[in-house]
PDB file of C-alpha atoms in Angstrom:
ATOM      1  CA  UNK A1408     -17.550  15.678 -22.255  1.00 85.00           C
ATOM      2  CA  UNK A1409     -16.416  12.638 -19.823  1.00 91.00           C
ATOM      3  CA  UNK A1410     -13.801  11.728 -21.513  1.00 97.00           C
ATOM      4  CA  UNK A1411     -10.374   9.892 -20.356  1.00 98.00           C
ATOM      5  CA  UNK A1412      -8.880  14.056 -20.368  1.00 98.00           C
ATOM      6  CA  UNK A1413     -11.222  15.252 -18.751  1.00 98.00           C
ATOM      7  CA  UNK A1414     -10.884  13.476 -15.362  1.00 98.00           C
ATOM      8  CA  UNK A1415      -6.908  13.450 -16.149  1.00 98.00           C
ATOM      9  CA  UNK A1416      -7.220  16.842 -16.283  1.00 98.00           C
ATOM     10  CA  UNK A1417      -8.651  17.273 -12.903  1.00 98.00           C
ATOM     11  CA  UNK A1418      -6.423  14.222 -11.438  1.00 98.00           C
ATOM     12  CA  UNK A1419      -3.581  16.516 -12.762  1.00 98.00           C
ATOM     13  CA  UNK A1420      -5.016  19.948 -11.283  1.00 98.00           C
ATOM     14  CA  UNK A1421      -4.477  17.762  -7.749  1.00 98.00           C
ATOM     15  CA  UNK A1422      -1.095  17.250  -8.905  1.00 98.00           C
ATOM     16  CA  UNK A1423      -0.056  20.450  -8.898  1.00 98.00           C
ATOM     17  CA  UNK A1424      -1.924  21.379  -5.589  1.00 98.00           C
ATOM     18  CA  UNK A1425       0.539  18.547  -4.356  1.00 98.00           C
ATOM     19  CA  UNK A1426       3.721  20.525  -5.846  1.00 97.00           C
ATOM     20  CA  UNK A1427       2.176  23.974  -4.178  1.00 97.00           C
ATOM     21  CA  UNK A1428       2.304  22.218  -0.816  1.00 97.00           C
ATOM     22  CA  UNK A1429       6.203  20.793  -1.930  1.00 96.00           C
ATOM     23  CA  UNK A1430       5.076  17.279  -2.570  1.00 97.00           C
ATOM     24  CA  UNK A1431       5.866  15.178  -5.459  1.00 98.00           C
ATOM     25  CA  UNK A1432       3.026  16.035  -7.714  1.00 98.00           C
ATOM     26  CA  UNK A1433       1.105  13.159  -8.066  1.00 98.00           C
ATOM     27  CA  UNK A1434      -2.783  13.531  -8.295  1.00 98.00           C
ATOM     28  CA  UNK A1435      -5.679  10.336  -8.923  1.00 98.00           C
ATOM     29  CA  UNK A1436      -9.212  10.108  -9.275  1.00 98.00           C
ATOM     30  CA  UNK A1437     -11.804   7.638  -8.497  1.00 98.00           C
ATOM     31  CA  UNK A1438     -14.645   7.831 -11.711  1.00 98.00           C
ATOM     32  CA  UNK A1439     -17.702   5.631 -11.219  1.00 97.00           C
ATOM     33  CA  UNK A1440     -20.532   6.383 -13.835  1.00 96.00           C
ATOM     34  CA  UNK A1441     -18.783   9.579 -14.482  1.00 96.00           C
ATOM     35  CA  UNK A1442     -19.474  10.977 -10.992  1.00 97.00           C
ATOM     36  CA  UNK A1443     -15.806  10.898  -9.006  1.00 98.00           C
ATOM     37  CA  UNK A1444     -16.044   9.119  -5.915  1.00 98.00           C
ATOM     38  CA  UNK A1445     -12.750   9.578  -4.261  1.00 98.00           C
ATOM     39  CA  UNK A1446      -9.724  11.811  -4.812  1.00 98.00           C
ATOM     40  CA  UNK A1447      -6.195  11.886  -3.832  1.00 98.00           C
ATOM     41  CA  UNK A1448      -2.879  13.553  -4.179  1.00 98.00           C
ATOM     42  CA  UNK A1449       0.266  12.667  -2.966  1.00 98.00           C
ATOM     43  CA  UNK A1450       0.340  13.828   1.274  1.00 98.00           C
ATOM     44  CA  UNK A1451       3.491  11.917   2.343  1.00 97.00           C
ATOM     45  CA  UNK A1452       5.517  14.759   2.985  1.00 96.00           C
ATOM     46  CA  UNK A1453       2.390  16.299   4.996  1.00 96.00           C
ATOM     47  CA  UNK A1454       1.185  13.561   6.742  1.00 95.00           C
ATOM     48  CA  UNK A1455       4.512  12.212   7.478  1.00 95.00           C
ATOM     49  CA  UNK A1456       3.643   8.882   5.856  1.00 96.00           C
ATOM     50  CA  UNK A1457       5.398   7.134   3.482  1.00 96.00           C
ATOM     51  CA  UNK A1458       2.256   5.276   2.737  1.00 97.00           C
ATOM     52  CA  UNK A1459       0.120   8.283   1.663  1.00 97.00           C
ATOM     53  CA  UNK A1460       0.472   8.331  -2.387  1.00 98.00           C
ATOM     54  CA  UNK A1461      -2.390   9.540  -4.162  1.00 98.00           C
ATOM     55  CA  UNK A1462      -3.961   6.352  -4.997  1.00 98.00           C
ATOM     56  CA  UNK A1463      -3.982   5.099  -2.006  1.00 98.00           C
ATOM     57  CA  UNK A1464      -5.792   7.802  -0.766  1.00 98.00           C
ATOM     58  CA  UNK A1465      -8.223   8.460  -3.653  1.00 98.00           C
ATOM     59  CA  UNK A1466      -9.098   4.346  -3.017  1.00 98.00           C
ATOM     60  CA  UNK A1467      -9.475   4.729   0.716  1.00 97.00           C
ATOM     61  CA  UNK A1468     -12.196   7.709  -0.137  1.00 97.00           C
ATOM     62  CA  UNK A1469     -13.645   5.784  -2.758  1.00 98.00           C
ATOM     63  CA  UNK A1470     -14.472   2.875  -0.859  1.00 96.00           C
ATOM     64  CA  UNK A1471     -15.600   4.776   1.992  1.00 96.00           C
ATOM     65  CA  UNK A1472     -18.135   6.629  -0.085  1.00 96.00           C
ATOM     66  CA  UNK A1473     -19.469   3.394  -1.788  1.00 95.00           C
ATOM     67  CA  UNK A1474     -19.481   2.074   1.308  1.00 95.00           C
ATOM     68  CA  UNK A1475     -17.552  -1.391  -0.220  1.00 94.00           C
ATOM     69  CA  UNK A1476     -14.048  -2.673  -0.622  1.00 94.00           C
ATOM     70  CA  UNK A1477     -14.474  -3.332  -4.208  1.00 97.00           C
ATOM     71  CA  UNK A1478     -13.668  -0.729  -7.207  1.00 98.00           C
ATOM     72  CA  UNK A1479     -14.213  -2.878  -9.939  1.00 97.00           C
ATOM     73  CA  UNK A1480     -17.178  -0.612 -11.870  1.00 97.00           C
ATOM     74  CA  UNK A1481     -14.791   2.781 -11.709  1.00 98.00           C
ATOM     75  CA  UNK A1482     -11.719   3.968 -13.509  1.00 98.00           C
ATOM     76  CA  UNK A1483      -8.870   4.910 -11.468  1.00 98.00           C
ATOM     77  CA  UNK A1484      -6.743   7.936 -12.838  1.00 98.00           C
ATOM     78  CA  UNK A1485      -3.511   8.749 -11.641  1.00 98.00           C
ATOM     79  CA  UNK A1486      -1.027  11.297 -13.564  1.00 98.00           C
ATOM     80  CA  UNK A1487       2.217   9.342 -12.854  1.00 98.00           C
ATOM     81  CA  UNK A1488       2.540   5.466 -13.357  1.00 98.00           C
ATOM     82  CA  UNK A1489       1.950   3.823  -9.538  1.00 98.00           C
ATOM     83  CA  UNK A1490       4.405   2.093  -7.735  1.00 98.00           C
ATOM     84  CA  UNK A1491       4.344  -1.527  -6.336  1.00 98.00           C
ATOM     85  CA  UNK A1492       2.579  -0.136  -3.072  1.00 98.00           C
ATOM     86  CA  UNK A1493      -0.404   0.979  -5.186  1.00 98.00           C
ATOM     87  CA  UNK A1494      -0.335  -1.360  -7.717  1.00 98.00           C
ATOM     88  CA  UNK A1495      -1.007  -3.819  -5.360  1.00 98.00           C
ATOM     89  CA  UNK A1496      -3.852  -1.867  -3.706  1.00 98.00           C
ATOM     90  CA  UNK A1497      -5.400  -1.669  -6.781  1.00 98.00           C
ATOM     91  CA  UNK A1498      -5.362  -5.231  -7.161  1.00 98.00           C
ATOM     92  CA  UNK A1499      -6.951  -5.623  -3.741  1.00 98.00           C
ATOM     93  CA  UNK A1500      -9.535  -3.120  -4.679  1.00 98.00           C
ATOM     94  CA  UNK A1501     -10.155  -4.929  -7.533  1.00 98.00           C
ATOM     95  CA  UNK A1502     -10.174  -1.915 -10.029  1.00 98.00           C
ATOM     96  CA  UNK A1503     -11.931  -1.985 -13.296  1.00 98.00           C
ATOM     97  CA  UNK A1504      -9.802   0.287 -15.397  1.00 98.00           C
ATOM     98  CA  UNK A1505      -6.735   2.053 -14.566  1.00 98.00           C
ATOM     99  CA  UNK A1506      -5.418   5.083 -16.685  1.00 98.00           C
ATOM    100  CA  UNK A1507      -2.401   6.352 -16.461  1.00 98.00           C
ATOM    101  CA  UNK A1508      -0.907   9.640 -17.519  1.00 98.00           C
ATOM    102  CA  UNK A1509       3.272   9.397 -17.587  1.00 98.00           C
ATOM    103  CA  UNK A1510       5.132   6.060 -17.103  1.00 98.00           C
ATOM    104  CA  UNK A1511       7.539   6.219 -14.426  1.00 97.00           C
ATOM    105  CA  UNK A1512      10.658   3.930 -15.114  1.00 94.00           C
ATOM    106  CA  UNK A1513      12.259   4.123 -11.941  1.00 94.00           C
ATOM    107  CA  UNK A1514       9.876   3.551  -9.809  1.00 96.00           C
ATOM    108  CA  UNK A1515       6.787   2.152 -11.715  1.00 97.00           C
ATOM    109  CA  UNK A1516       5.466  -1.267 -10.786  1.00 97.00           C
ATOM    110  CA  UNK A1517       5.055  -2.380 -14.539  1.00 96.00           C
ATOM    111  CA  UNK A1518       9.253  -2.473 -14.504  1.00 93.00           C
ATOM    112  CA  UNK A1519       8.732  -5.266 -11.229  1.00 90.00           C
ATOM    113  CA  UNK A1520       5.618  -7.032 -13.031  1.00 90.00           C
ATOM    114  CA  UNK A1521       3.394  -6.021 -14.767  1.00 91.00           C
ATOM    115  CA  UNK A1522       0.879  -8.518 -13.915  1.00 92.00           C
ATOM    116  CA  UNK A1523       0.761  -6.854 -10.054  1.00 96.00           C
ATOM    117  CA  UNK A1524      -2.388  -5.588 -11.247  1.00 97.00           C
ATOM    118  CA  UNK A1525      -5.415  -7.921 -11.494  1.00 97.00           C
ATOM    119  CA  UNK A1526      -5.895  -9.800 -14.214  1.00 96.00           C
ATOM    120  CA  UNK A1527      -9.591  -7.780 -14.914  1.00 97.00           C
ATOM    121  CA  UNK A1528      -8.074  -4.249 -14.639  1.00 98.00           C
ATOM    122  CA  UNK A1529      -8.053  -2.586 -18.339  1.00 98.00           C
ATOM    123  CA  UNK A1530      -5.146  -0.214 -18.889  1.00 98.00           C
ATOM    124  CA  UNK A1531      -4.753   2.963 -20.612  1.00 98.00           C
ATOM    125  CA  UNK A1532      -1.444   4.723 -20.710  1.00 98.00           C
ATOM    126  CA  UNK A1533      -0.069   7.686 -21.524  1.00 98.00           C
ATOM    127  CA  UNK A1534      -3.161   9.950 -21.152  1.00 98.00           C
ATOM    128  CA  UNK A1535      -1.908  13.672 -20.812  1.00 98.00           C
ATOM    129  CA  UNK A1536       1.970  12.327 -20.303  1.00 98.00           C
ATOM    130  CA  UNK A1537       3.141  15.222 -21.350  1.00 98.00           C
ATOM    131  CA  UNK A1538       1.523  17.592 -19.074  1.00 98.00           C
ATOM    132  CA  UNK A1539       1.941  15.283 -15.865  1.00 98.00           C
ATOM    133  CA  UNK A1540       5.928  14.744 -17.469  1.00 98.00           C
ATOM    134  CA  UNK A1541       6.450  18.095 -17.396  1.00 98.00           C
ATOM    135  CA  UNK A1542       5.156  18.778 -13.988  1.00 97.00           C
ATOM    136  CA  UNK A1543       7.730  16.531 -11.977  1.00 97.00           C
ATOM    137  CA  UNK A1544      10.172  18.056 -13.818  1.00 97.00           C
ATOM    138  CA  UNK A1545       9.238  21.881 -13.383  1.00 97.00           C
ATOM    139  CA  UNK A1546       9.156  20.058  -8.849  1.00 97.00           C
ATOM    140  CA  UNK A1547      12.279  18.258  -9.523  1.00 95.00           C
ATOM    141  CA  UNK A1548      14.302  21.769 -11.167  1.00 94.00           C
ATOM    142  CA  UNK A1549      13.132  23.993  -8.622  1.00 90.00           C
ATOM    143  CA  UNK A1550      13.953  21.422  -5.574  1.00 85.00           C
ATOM    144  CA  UNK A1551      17.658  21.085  -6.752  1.00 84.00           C
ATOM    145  CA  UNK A1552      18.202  25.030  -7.268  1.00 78.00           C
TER     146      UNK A1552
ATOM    147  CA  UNK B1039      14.107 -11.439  26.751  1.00 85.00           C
ATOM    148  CA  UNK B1040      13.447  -9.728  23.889  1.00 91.00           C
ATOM    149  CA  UNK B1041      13.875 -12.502  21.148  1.00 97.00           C
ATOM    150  CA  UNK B1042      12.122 -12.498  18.099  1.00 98.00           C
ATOM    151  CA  UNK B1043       9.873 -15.042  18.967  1.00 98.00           C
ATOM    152  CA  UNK B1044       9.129 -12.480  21.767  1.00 98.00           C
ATOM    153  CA  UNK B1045       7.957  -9.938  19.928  1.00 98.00           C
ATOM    154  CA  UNK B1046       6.205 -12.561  17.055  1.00 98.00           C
ATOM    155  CA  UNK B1047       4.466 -13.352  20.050  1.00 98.00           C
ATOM    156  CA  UNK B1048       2.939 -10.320  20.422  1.00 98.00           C
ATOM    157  CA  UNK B1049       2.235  -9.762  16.173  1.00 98.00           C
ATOM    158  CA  UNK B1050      -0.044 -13.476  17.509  1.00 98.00           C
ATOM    159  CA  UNK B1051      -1.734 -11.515  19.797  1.00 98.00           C
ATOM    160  CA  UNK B1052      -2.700  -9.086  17.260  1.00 98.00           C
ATOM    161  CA  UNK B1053      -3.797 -11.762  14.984  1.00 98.00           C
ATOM    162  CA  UNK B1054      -6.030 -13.277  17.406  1.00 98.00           C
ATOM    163  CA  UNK B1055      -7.596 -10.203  18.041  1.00 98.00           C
ATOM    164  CA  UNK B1056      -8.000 -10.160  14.235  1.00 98.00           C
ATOM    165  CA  UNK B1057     -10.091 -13.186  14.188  1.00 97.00           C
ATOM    166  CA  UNK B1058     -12.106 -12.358  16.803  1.00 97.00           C
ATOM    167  CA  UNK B1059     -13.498  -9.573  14.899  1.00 97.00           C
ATOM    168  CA  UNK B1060     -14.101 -11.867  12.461  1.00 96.00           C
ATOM    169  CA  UNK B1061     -10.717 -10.220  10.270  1.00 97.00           C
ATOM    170  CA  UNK B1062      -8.369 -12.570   8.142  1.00 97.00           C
ATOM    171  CA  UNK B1063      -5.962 -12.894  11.204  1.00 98.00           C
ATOM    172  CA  UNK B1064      -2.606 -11.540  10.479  1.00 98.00           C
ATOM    173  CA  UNK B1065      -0.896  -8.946  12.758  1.00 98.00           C
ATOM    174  CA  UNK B1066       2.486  -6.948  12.708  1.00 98.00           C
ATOM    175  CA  UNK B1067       4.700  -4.393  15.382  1.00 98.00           C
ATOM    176  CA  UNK B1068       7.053  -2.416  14.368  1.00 98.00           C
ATOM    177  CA  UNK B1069      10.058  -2.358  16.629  1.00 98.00           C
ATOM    178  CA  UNK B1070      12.883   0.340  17.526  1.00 97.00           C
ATOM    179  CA  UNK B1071      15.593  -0.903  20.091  1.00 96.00           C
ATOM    180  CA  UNK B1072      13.130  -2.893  21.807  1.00 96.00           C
ATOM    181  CA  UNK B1073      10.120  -1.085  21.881  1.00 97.00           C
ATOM    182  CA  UNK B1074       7.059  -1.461  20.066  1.00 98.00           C
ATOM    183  CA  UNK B1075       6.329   1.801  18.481  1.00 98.00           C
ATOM    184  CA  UNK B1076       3.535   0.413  16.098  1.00 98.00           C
ATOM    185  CA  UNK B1077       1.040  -2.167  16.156  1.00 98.00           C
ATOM    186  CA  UNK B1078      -1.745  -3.163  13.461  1.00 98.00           C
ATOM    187  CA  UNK B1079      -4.161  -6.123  12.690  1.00 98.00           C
ATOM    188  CA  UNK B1080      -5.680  -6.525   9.535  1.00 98.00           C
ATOM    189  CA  UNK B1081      -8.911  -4.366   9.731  1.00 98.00           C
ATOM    190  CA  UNK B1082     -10.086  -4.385   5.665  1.00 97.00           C
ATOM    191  CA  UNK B1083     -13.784  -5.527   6.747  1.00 96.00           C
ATOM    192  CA  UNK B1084     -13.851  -2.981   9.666  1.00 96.00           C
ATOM    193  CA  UNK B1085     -12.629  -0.403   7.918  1.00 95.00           C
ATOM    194  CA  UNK B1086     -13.708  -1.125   4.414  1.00 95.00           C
ATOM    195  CA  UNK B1087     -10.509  -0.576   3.278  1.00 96.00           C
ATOM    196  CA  UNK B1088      -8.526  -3.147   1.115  1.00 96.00           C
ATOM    197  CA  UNK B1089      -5.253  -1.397   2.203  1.00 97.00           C
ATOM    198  CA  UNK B1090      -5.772  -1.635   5.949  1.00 97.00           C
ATOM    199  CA  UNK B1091      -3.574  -4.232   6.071  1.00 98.00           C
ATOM    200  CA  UNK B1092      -1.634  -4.942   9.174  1.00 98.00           C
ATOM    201  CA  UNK B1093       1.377  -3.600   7.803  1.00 98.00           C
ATOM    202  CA  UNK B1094      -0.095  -0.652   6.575  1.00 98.00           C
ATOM    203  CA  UNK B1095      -1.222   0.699   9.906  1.00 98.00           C
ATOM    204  CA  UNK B1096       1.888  -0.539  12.247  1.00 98.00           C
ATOM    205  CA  UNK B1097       4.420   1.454   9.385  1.00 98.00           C
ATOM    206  CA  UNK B1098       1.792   4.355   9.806  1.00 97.00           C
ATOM    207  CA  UNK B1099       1.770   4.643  13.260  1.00 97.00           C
ATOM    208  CA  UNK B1100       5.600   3.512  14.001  1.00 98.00           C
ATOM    209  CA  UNK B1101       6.169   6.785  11.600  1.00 96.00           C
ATOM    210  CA  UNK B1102       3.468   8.681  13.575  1.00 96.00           C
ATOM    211  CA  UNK B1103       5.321   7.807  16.857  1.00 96.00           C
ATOM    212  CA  UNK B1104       8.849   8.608  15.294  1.00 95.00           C
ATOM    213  CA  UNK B1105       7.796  11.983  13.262  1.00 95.00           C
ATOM    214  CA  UNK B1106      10.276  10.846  10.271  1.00 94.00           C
ATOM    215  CA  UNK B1107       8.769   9.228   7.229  1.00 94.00           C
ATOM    216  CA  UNK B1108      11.695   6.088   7.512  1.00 97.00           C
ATOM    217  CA  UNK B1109      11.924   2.740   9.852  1.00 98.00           C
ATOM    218  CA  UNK B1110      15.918   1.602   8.622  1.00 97.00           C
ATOM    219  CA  UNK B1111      16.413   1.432  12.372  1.00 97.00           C
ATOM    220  CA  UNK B1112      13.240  -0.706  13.061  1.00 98.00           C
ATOM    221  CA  UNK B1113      12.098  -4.317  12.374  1.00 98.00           C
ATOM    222  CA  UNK B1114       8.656  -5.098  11.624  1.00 98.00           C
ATOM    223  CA  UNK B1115       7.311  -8.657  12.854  1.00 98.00           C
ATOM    224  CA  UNK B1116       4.619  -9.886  11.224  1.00 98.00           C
ATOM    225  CA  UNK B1117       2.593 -12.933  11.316  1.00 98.00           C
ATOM    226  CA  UNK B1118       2.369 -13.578   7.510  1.00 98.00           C
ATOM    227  CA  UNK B1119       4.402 -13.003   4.522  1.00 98.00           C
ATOM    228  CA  UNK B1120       3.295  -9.181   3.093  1.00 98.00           C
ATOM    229  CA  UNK B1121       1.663  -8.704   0.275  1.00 98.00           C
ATOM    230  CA  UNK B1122       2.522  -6.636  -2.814  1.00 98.00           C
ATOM    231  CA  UNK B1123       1.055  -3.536  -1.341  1.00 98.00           C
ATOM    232  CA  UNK B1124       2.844  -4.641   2.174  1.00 98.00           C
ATOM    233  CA  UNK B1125       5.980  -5.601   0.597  1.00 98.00           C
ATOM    234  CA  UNK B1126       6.022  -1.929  -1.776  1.00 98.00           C
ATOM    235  CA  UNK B1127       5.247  -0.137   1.449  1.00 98.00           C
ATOM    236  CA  UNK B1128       8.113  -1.622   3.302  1.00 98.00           C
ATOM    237  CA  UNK B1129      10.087  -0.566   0.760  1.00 98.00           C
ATOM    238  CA  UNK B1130       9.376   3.336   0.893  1.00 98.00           C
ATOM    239  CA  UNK B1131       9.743   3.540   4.807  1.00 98.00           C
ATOM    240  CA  UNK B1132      13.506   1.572   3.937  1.00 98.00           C
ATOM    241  CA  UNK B1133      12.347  -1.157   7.061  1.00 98.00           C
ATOM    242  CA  UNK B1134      15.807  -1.919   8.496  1.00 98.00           C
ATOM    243  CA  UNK B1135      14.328  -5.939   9.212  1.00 98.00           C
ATOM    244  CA  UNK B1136      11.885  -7.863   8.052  1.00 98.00           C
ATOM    245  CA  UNK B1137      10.588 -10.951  10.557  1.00 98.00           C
ATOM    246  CA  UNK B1138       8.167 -12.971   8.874  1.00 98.00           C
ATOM    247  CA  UNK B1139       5.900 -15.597  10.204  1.00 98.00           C
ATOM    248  CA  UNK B1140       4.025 -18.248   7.811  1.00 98.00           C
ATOM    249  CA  UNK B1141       4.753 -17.922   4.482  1.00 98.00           C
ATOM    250  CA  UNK B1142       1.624 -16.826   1.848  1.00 97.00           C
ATOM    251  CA  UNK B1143       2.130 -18.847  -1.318  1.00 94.00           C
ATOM    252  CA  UNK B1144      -0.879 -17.656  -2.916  1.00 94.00           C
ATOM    253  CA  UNK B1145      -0.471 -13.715  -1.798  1.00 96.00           C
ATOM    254  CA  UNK B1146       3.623 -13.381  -0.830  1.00 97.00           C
ATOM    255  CA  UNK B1147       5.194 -10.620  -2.247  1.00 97.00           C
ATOM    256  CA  UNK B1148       7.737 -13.309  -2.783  1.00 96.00           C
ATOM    257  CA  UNK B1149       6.411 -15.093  -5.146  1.00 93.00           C
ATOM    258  CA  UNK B1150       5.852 -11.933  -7.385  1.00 90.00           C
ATOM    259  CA  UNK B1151       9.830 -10.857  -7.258  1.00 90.00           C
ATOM    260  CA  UNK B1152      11.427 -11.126  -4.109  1.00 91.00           C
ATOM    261  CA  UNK B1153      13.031  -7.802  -4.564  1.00 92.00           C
ATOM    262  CA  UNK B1154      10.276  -5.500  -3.793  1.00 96.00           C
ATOM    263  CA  UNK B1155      11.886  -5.235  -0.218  1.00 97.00           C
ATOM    264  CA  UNK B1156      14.542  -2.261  -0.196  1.00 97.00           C
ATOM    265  CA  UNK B1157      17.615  -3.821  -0.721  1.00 96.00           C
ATOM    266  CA  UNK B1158      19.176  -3.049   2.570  1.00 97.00           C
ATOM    267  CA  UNK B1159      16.030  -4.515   4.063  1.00 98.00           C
ATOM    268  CA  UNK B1160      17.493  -7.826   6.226  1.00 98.00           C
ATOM    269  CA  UNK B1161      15.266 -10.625   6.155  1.00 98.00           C
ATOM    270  CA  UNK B1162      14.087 -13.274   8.674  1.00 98.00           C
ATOM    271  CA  UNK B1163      11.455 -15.986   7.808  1.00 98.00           C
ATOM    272  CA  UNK B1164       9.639 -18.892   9.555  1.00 98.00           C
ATOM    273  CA  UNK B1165       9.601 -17.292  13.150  1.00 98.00           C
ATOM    274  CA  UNK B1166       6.867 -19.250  14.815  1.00 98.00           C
ATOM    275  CA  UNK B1167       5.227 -19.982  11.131  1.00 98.00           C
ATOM    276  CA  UNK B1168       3.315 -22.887  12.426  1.00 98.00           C
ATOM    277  CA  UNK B1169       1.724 -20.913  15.412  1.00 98.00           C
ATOM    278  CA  UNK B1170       0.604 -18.054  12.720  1.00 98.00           C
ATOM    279  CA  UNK B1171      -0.632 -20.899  10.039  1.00 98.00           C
ATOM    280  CA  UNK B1172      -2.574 -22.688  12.463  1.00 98.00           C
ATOM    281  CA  UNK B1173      -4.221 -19.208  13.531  1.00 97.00           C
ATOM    282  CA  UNK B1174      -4.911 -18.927   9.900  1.00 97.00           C
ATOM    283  CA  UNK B1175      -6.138 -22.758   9.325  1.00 97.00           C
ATOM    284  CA  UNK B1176      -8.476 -22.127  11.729  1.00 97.00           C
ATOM    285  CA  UNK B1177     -10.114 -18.989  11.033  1.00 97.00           C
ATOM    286  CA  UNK B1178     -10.696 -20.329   7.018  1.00 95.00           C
ATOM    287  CA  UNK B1179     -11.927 -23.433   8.201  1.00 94.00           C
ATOM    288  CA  UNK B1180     -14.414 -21.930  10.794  1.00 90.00           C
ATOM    289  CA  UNK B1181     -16.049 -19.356   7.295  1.00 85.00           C
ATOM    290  CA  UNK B1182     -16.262 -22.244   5.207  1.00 83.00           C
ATOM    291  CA  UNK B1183     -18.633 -24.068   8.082  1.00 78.00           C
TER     292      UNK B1183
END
C-alpha cells in the first residue's frame, strides 16, 4: 500500500489545491516510517514570499513535528523537480531519499549541479511525471488565455 | 553616512546577537534607498529549522514590509557568503545587490556555480570580511572548548 505512488499521489492532490488557489502547482510530502510528517504546497503567491515553495514548507513542518533539524530517516516527495533554493535545504536537512515526480529543465537544480544535494540523499525520479507534467501545463494554458 | 560598511555594520550587530544565543553568527538587512526594511540572524537551533538562515528571514520580512514578492531595488548585506539555499533564494526575489562579508569556502554558493545569483544581481564582496571572520573564529573556537 505505501508505495512511492501512493504518497506522490497525495503530494500531487496538494498540487492541485495550489493551482485552485492560482499558484504554481507544486505539492511535497514529508514520509517517515510511512506516517507523513510535514506537508507543503507551493504559497508564494499567498504568502507573498518568494521563499515559500512546497518543500520548504513541508521541511519546516517536518522538523517542527520531529522536533529536530535533521530529515535523514524520511523520504521527501515533491511533484516537480526543486530548484536550487530547495535543493539546498534539503541538503541542510540532511534528507534521506528524495523522489521526484517531473524534471523541471528550466528551473531544476540538477541543470546547476547535481551534487547540491547531499551526498547520502537517494534519488528517485520521474514518479507520476506525467500526471504532475500535465498539471503545470493545464496552470500554465489557462494563465495565458 | 550611509556606506556599506554602515549598514555591514549593522548585519555585525545581528551576528553578534547570533552568537550570543549560542547561533552560528551570521546576520543580513535588506536595504531599500537607505532603509532597512529586513533584518535576520541565523536562528536554525532556535527555530529548529535548517532554512532559518539569515537570509531567509531578512528576504521574508523585506517582502513582508514591501507587499511585492521582488527586492531588484534593494541590497542585502550580509555577514557571510550565502549558501545554496541563500544564494537560490536571492535569486527568486531578483535582489538588485548583493554585499557580502567573509567569504565561506566550505558552504559559498560560489564555489558550487557562481551563477545561482540572478543575473542582474550586482555583486560586492569583502566588506568588512575580517570583522565577520573573526566573529566567526571565535564563536567555533569557543564550541570546540
Amino acid at each position: 500500500m505505501f508505495s512511492d505512488e501512493y504518497f506522490m499521489e497525495i503530494a500531487l492532490s496538494l498540487a492541485e489545491e495550489a493551482a485552485e488557489a492560482g499558484e504554481i502547482p507544486v505539492g511535497a510530502v514529508v514520509v517517515c516510517r510511512n506516517r507523513i510528517i510535514g506537508k507543503g504546497r507551493n504559497q508564494t503567491e499567498e504568502l507573498n514570499d518568494v521563499t515559500a515553495h512546497a518543500e520548504i514548507l513541508a521541511i519546516t513542518a517536518a522538523t517542527q513535528y520531529l522536533g529536530g533539524k535533521y530529515l535523514s530517516d524520511c523520504t521527501l516527495y515533491v511533484t516537480l523537480e526543486p530548484c536550487v533554493m530547495c535543493a539546498g535545504a534539503l541538503f541542510w536537512a540532511q534528507i534521506g531519499r528524495l523522489v521526484v515526480g517531473a524534471s523541471d529543465p528550466k528551473r531544476g537544480y540538477s541543470r546547476i549541479q547535481p551534487s547540491i544535494l547531499h551526498p547520502k540523499t537517494r534519488l528517485e525520479t520521474s514518479v507520476l511525471a506525467n500526471e504532475s507534467q500535465e498539471l503545470l501545463t493545464k496552470f500554465f494554458r489557462r494563465l495565458r488565455t
